[in-house]
């Protein structure tokens, strides 16, 4: 594989040679170049000179422990996204992740041992930035001026560089798949895979985000109509609140739905709470029209933004999506439980459906079911996936 074809570089440290060899093979199969070592000094040298996109750190090793490796990476100001591999329980992994974030490392996900080929592919596809940080961890585009950004983005949308991954959403009661969230990635021919956090905010500020939305809507509806035609499943699409103030969003969406022969009732538009609420009066008209057109509306990242109870009851949302920062601590933090319970009560009281995002553990899922949350989404259930991983996941789930 030459450099132009490689989607990124994966560097792993693991003292189990068999696990290491498997990881390298799986990463290569997913289109990444990969190296493994059990020698910490060789690892640090490669982390500095080979400039990996991801580093995979085993938490428990003989010669050196994983936290020491993370600390050293932070001192080196490594901008590789850290994937934590371990057979340890999720609580330990969670602490390690918090430790990585607190030290300014980009968090790239978790690999639970034993892992399969699809686990490796999924974590490499999904995790390329630190969700805890406002700063894009892989700020690969910072060298571009506005004109270059616009030209590149438009070219990406016109070719197939803006690709969509789908993360399954399941019913808490029986675990059945009820839908998918479309999540965009930019597969740049020379820069590799770029996470949405690295280009969506800039596209929003340059009023270019409709370029992304249109590409995502077209690609995801094409997949959805082709692969999930007769079902009651729904497709969630992220919409930037900046698009709510401009004209034409509803019309564009309706046109694509009618071309794809898809009922708008099967589409959920997710709008981030922060911005939707900041401009409640302006948003009201656009949101109401979208609702009248038949689209479902979801408040994304609920609990982190500006909503007041009045606004929540006034705006025509059909779903509340509880932010992962609350969900993550469920089963461990009594405070998080109180918050999530009251958010669920609030949404039930207002007749809204509830989805918990960022469900990373069986414990969190159990607590959510117990509290009567309707739907769940997160790494514990399924990563954002592209075909053919998604097909494989769906087959395993018997759908
Ligand atoms: P979001 O809509 O809240 O999407 C959920 C994010 O959480 C996704 O990150 C997803 O990969 C990640 N995630 C899913 N399960 C877990 C989990 O169990 N644990 C953790 N820690 N994270 C999980 P992603 O794909 O990087 O997207 C980040 C944000 O970028 C999205 O947040 C959304 O606001 C925005 N975005 C993504 N695709 C689009 C798009 O097509 N259009 C627009 N306007 N925004 C998009
Ligand atoms: Mg979303
Ligand atoms: Mg969200």
PDB file of C-alpha atoms in Angstrom, residues 115-305:
ATOM      1  CA  UNK A 115     -11.586  -7.707  19.713  1.00  0.00           C
ATOM      2  CA  UNK A 116     -12.669  -8.684  16.225  1.00  0.00           C
ATOM      3  CA  UNK A 117     -11.765  -7.233  12.851  1.00  0.00           C
ATOM      4  CA  UNK A 118     -14.977  -5.214  12.791  1.00  0.00           C
ATOM      5  CA  UNK A 119     -14.238  -3.717  16.241  1.00  0.00           C
ATOM      6  CA  UNK A 120     -10.885  -2.439  15.017  1.00  0.00           C
ATOM      7  CA  UNK A 121     -12.357  -1.042  11.798  1.00  0.00           C
ATOM      8  CA  UNK A 122     -15.192   0.631  13.703  1.00  0.00           C
ATOM      9  CA  UNK A 123     -13.010   2.342  16.274  1.00  0.00           C
ATOM     10  CA  UNK A 124     -10.646   3.607  13.588  1.00  0.00           C
ATOM     11  CA  UNK A 125     -13.584   4.914  11.561  1.00  0.00           C
ATOM     12  CA  UNK A 126     -15.326   6.488  14.505  1.00  0.00           C
ATOM     13  CA  UNK A 127     -12.821   8.044  16.799  1.00  0.00           C
ATOM     14  CA  UNK A 128     -10.602  10.753  15.519  1.00  0.00           C
ATOM     15  CA  UNK A 129     -11.096  13.580  17.957  1.00  0.00           C
ATOM     16  CA  UNK A 130     -11.623  14.283  21.590  1.00  0.00           C
ATOM     17  CA  UNK A 131     -15.325  14.750  22.343  1.00  0.00           C
ATOM     18  CA  UNK A 132     -14.392  16.424  25.637  1.00  0.00           C
ATOM     19  CA  UNK A 133     -12.438  19.166  23.994  1.00  0.00           C
ATOM     20  CA  UNK A 134     -13.686  22.159  22.031  1.00  0.00           C
ATOM     21  CA  UNK A 135     -10.506  22.150  19.991  1.00  0.00           C
ATOM     22  CA  UNK A 136     -10.401  19.698  17.141  1.00  0.00           C
ATOM     23  CA  UNK A 137      -7.709  17.229  18.052  1.00  0.00           C
ATOM     24  CA  UNK A 138      -6.778  16.635  14.466  1.00  0.00           C
ATOM     25  CA  UNK A 139      -6.864  20.167  13.258  1.00  0.00           C
ATOM     26  CA  UNK A 140      -5.617  19.126   9.894  1.00  0.00           C
ATOM     27  CA  UNK A 141      -7.349  21.964   8.078  1.00  0.00           C
ATOM     28  CA  UNK A 142      -5.906  24.857  10.041  1.00  0.00           C
ATOM     29  CA  UNK A 143      -3.431  25.695   7.317  1.00  0.00           C
ATOM     30  CA  UNK A 144      -6.197  26.321   4.779  1.00  0.00           C
ATOM     31  CA  UNK A 145      -7.388  29.839   4.111  1.00  0.00           C
ATOM     32  CA  UNK A 146     -11.109  30.469   3.559  1.00  0.00           C
ATOM     33  CA  UNK A 147     -10.917  30.167  -0.226  1.00  0.00           C
ATOM     34  CA  UNK A 148      -9.075  26.839  -0.053  1.00  0.00           C
ATOM     35  CA  UNK A 149     -11.538  25.509   2.519  1.00  0.00           C
ATOM     36  CA  UNK A 150     -14.506  26.425   0.344  1.00  0.00           C
ATOM     37  CA  UNK A 151     -12.949  25.000  -2.807  1.00  0.00           C
ATOM     38  CA  UNK A 152     -11.947  21.754  -1.073  1.00  0.00           C
ATOM     39  CA  UNK A 153     -15.329  21.341   0.621  1.00  0.00           C
ATOM     40  CA  UNK A 154     -17.277  21.872  -2.575  1.00  0.00           C
ATOM     41  CA  UNK A 155     -15.003  19.460  -4.424  1.00  0.00           C
ATOM     42  CA  UNK A 156     -15.454  16.911  -1.624  1.00  0.00           C
ATOM     43  CA  UNK A 157     -19.224  17.171  -1.826  1.00  0.00           C
ATOM     44  CA  UNK A 158     -19.173  16.839  -5.602  1.00  0.00           C
ATOM     45  CA  UNK A 159     -17.053  13.692  -5.460  1.00  0.00           C
ATOM     46  CA  UNK A 160     -17.612  10.924  -2.950  1.00  0.00           C
ATOM     47  CA  UNK A 161     -15.273  12.300  -0.259  1.00  0.00           C
ATOM     48  CA  UNK A 162     -18.066  13.177   2.164  1.00  0.00           C
ATOM     49  CA  UNK A 163     -19.020   9.753   3.353  1.00  0.00           C
ATOM     50  CA  UNK A 164     -21.732   8.863   5.811  1.00  0.00           C
ATOM     51  CA  UNK A 165     -21.524   6.346   8.615  1.00  0.00           C
ATOM     52  CA  UNK A 166     -24.583   5.003  10.351  1.00  0.00           C
ATOM     53  CA  UNK A 167     -24.883   4.393  14.068  1.00  0.00           C
ATOM     54  CA  UNK A 168     -27.705   2.077  15.112  1.00  0.00           C
ATOM     55  CA  UNK A 169     -30.311   3.146  17.627  1.00  0.00           C
ATOM     56  CA  UNK A 170     -32.223   0.506  19.578  1.00  0.00           C
ATOM     57  CA  UNK A 171     -35.326   0.321  21.744  1.00  0.00           C
ATOM     58  CA  UNK A 172     -34.418   0.055  25.430  1.00  0.00           C
ATOM     59  CA  UNK A 173     -37.201  -2.430  26.091  1.00  0.00           C
ATOM     60  CA  UNK A 174     -36.206  -5.194  23.677  1.00  0.00           C
ATOM     61  CA  UNK A 175     -32.968  -4.084  22.002  1.00  0.00           C
ATOM     62  CA  UNK A 176     -34.599  -4.059  18.566  1.00  0.00           C
ATOM     63  CA  UNK A 177     -33.133  -1.681  15.999  1.00  0.00           C
ATOM     64  CA  UNK A 178     -35.407   1.326  15.560  1.00  0.00           C
ATOM     65  CA  UNK A 179     -33.223   3.512  13.402  1.00  0.00           C
ATOM     66  CA  UNK A 180     -29.832   4.953  12.527  1.00  0.00           C
ATOM     67  CA  UNK A 181     -28.049   8.281  12.904  1.00  0.00           C
ATOM     68  CA  UNK A 182     -26.159   9.496   9.846  1.00  0.00           C
ATOM     69  CA  UNK A 183     -22.731  10.885  10.802  1.00  0.00           C
ATOM     70  CA  UNK A 184     -20.529  12.496   8.192  1.00  0.00           C
ATOM     71  CA  UNK A 185     -16.789  11.979   7.719  1.00  0.00           C
ATOM     72  CA  UNK A 186     -14.547  13.614   5.167  1.00  0.00           C
ATOM     73  CA  UNK A 187     -12.343  11.090   3.464  1.00  0.00           C
ATOM     74  CA  UNK A 188      -9.733  13.415   2.044  1.00  0.00           C
ATOM     75  CA  UNK A 189      -7.433  11.929  -0.632  1.00  0.00           C
ATOM     76  CA  UNK A 190      -4.238  13.196   1.020  1.00  0.00           C
ATOM     77  CA  UNK A 191      -5.213  14.145   4.582  1.00  0.00           C
ATOM     78  CA  UNK A 192      -7.101  10.967   5.376  1.00  0.00           C
ATOM     79  CA  UNK A 193     -10.227  10.716   7.462  1.00  0.00           C
ATOM     80  CA  UNK A 194     -11.374  14.040   8.933  1.00  0.00           C
ATOM     81  CA  UNK A 195     -13.878  14.088  11.815  1.00  0.00           C
ATOM     82  CA  UNK A 196     -16.943  16.363  11.600  1.00  0.00           C
ATOM     83  CA  UNK A 197     -15.753  18.495  14.512  1.00  0.00           C
ATOM     84  CA  UNK A 198     -12.804  19.557  12.323  1.00  0.00           C
ATOM     85  CA  UNK A 199     -14.907  20.965   9.477  1.00  0.00           C
ATOM     86  CA  UNK A 200     -18.583  21.406  10.453  1.00  0.00           C
ATOM     87  CA  UNK A 201     -18.070  24.444  12.737  1.00  0.00           C
ATOM     88  CA  UNK A 202     -15.986  26.168  10.055  1.00  0.00           C
ATOM     89  CA  UNK A 203     -18.515  25.318   7.357  1.00  0.00           C
ATOM     90  CA  UNK A 204     -21.218  26.756   9.631  1.00  0.00           C
ATOM     91  CA  UNK A 205     -19.364  29.995  10.208  1.00  0.00           C
ATOM     92  CA  UNK A 206     -18.748  30.386   6.456  1.00  0.00           C
ATOM     93  CA  UNK A 207     -22.406  29.628   5.664  1.00  0.00           C
ATOM     94  CA  UNK A 208     -21.350  26.550   3.721  1.00  0.00           C
ATOM     95  CA  UNK A 209     -22.918  23.893   5.869  1.00  0.00           C
ATOM     96  CA  UNK A 210     -25.785  23.297   3.442  1.00  0.00           C
ATOM     97  CA  UNK A 211     -23.151  21.844   1.106  1.00  0.00           C
ATOM     98  CA  UNK A 212     -22.510  19.174   3.750  1.00  0.00           C
ATOM     99  CA  UNK A 213     -26.189  18.712   4.630  1.00  0.00           C
ATOM    100  CA  UNK A 214     -27.175  18.162   1.001  1.00  0.00           C
ATOM    101  CA  UNK A 215     -24.428  15.582   0.492  1.00  0.00           C
ATOM    102  CA  UNK A 216     -25.338  13.767   3.722  1.00  0.00           C
ATOM    103  CA  UNK A 217     -29.058  13.805   2.975  1.00  0.00           C
ATOM    104  CA  UNK A 218     -28.516  12.452  -0.537  1.00  0.00           C
ATOM    105  CA  UNK A 219     -26.106   9.687   0.516  1.00  0.00           C
ATOM    106  CA  UNK A 220     -28.011   8.606   3.605  1.00  0.00           C
ATOM    107  CA  UNK A 221     -31.409   8.543   1.941  1.00  0.00           C
ATOM    108  CA  UNK A 222     -29.952   6.517  -0.911  1.00  0.00           C
ATOM    109  CA  UNK A 223     -28.640   3.946   1.581  1.00  0.00           C
ATOM    110  CA  UNK A 224     -31.788   4.008   3.706  1.00  0.00           C
ATOM    111  CA  UNK A 225     -34.247   3.483   0.856  1.00  0.00           C
ATOM    112  CA  UNK A 226     -32.084   0.795  -0.693  1.00  0.00           C
ATOM    113  CA  UNK A 227     -31.214  -1.172   2.449  1.00  0.00           C
ATOM    114  CA  UNK A 228     -34.091  -0.547   4.886  1.00  0.00           C
ATOM    115  CA  UNK A 229     -37.071  -0.131   2.537  1.00  0.00           C
ATOM    116  CA  UNK A 230     -40.155  -1.606   4.236  1.00  0.00           C
ATOM    117  CA  UNK A 231     -39.370  -1.018   7.819  1.00  0.00           C
ATOM    118  CA  UNK A 232     -40.637   1.294  10.505  1.00  0.00           C
ATOM    119  CA  UNK A 233     -37.023   2.304  11.219  1.00  0.00           C
ATOM    120  CA  UNK A 234     -36.138   5.964  11.135  1.00  0.00           C
ATOM    121  CA  UNK A 235     -33.135   7.855   9.864  1.00  0.00           C
ATOM    122  CA  UNK A 236     -31.695  10.654  12.022  1.00  0.00           C
ATOM    123  CA  UNK A 237     -29.853  13.457  10.244  1.00  0.00           C
ATOM    124  CA  UNK A 238     -27.934  16.265  11.969  1.00  0.00           C
ATOM    125  CA  UNK A 239     -28.909  19.757  10.916  1.00  0.00           C
ATOM    126  CA  UNK A 240     -26.918  22.816  11.901  1.00  0.00           C
ATOM    127  CA  UNK A 241     -29.086  25.378  13.623  1.00  0.00           C
ATOM    128  CA  UNK A 242     -27.510  28.015  11.365  1.00  0.00           C
ATOM    129  CA  UNK A 243     -29.526  26.434   8.557  1.00  0.00           C
ATOM    130  CA  UNK A 244     -32.770  27.139  10.352  1.00  0.00           C
ATOM    131  CA  UNK A 245     -32.459  30.855   9.760  1.00  0.00           C
ATOM    132  CA  UNK A 246     -31.924  30.556   6.009  1.00  0.00           C
ATOM    133  CA  UNK A 247     -34.697  29.701   3.578  1.00  0.00           C
ATOM    134  CA  UNK A 248     -35.137  26.533   1.653  1.00  0.00           C
ATOM    135  CA  UNK A 249     -34.131  23.758   4.024  1.00  0.00           C
ATOM    136  CA  UNK A 250     -37.616  22.238   4.190  1.00  0.00           C
ATOM    137  CA  UNK A 251     -38.114  22.454   0.431  1.00  0.00           C
ATOM    138  CA  UNK A 252     -34.729  20.829  -0.280  1.00  0.00           C
ATOM    139  CA  UNK A 253     -35.447  18.036   2.164  1.00  0.00           C
ATOM    140  CA  UNK A 254     -38.924  17.434   0.763  1.00  0.00           C
ATOM    141  CA  UNK A 255     -37.567  17.293  -2.787  1.00  0.00           C
ATOM    142  CA  UNK A 256     -35.027  14.615  -1.871  1.00  0.00           C
ATOM    143  CA  UNK A 257     -37.670  12.645   0.051  1.00  0.00           C
ATOM    144  CA  UNK A 258     -40.008  12.702  -2.873  1.00  0.00           C
ATOM    145  CA  UNK A 259     -37.228  11.632  -5.288  1.00  0.00           C
ATOM    146  CA  UNK A 260     -36.348   8.755  -2.956  1.00  0.00           C
ATOM    147  CA  UNK A 261     -40.023   7.973  -2.422  1.00  0.00           C
ATOM    148  CA  UNK A 262     -39.516   8.298   1.304  1.00  0.00           C
ATOM    149  CA  UNK A 263     -42.048   9.588   3.782  1.00  0.00           C
ATOM    150  CA  UNK A 264     -40.729  12.542   5.846  1.00  0.00           C
ATOM    151  CA  UNK A 265     -42.199  10.782   8.911  1.00  0.00           C
ATOM    152  CA  UNK A 266     -39.263   8.373   8.690  1.00  0.00           C
ATOM    153  CA  UNK A 267     -36.727  11.201   9.008  1.00  0.00           C
ATOM    154  CA  UNK A 268     -35.663  12.719  12.319  1.00  0.00           C
ATOM    155  CA  UNK A 269     -33.843  16.031  12.078  1.00  0.00           C
ATOM    156  CA  UNK A 270     -31.460  16.527  15.005  1.00  0.00           C
ATOM    157  CA  UNK A 271     -30.742  20.106  15.976  1.00  0.00           C
ATOM    158  CA  UNK A 272     -28.259  20.924  18.713  1.00  0.00           C
ATOM    159  CA  UNK A 273     -29.952  22.406  21.701  1.00  0.00           C
ATOM    160  CA  UNK A 274     -27.492  25.233  22.204  1.00  0.00           C
ATOM    161  CA  UNK A 275     -28.127  27.062  18.995  1.00  0.00           C
ATOM    162  CA  UNK A 276     -31.734  26.102  18.422  1.00  0.00           C
ATOM    163  CA  UNK A 277     -32.653  27.600  21.757  1.00  0.00           C
ATOM    164  CA  UNK A 278     -30.481  30.685  21.526  1.00  0.00           C
ATOM    165  CA  UNK A 279     -32.678  31.943  18.727  1.00  0.00           C
ATOM    166  CA  UNK A 280     -35.990  30.506  19.774  1.00  0.00           C
ATOM    167  CA  UNK A 281     -38.282  32.983  18.020  1.00  0.00           C
ATOM    168  CA  UNK A 282     -36.564  32.655  14.633  1.00  0.00           C
ATOM    169  CA  UNK A 283     -36.255  28.920  14.928  1.00  0.00           C
ATOM    170  CA  UNK A 284     -39.896  28.477  15.858  1.00  0.00           C
ATOM    171  CA  UNK A 285     -41.226  29.233  12.401  1.00  0.00           C
ATOM    172  CA  UNK A 286     -38.772  27.021  10.514  1.00  0.00           C
ATOM    173  CA  UNK A 287     -39.087  24.165  12.995  1.00  0.00           C
ATOM    174  CA  UNK A 288     -42.874  24.346  12.936  1.00  0.00           C
ATOM    175  CA  UNK A 289     -42.918  24.201   9.143  1.00  0.00           C
ATOM    176  CA  UNK A 290     -40.601  21.187   9.127  1.00  0.00           C
ATOM    177  CA  UNK A 291     -42.899  19.485  11.619  1.00  0.00           C
ATOM    178  CA  UNK A 292     -45.943  20.321   9.492  1.00  0.00           C
ATOM    179  CA  UNK A 293     -44.136  18.829   6.515  1.00  0.00           C
ATOM    180  CA  UNK A 294     -44.013  15.592   8.503  1.00  0.00           C
ATOM    181  CA  UNK A 295     -40.392  15.515   9.697  1.00  0.00           C
ATOM    182  CA  UNK A 296     -39.622  14.445  13.256  1.00  0.00           C
ATOM    183  CA  UNK A 297     -37.489  16.886  15.245  1.00  0.00           C
ATOM    184  CA  UNK A 298     -34.973  16.038  17.923  1.00  0.00           C
ATOM    185  CA  UNK A 299     -33.080  18.248  20.400  1.00  0.00           C
ATOM    186  CA  UNK A 300     -29.506  16.974  20.245  1.00  0.00           C
ATOM    187  CA  UNK A 301     -27.045  17.121  23.157  1.00  0.00           C
ATOM    188  CA  UNK A 302     -29.931  17.896  25.520  1.00  0.00           C
ATOM    189  CA  UNK A 303     -28.870  19.170  28.919  1.00  0.00           C
ATOM    190  CA  UNK A 304     -25.816  21.079  27.732  1.00  0.00           C
ATOM    191  CA  UNK A 305     -27.472  24.070  26.076  1.00  0.00           C
TER     192      UNK A 305
END
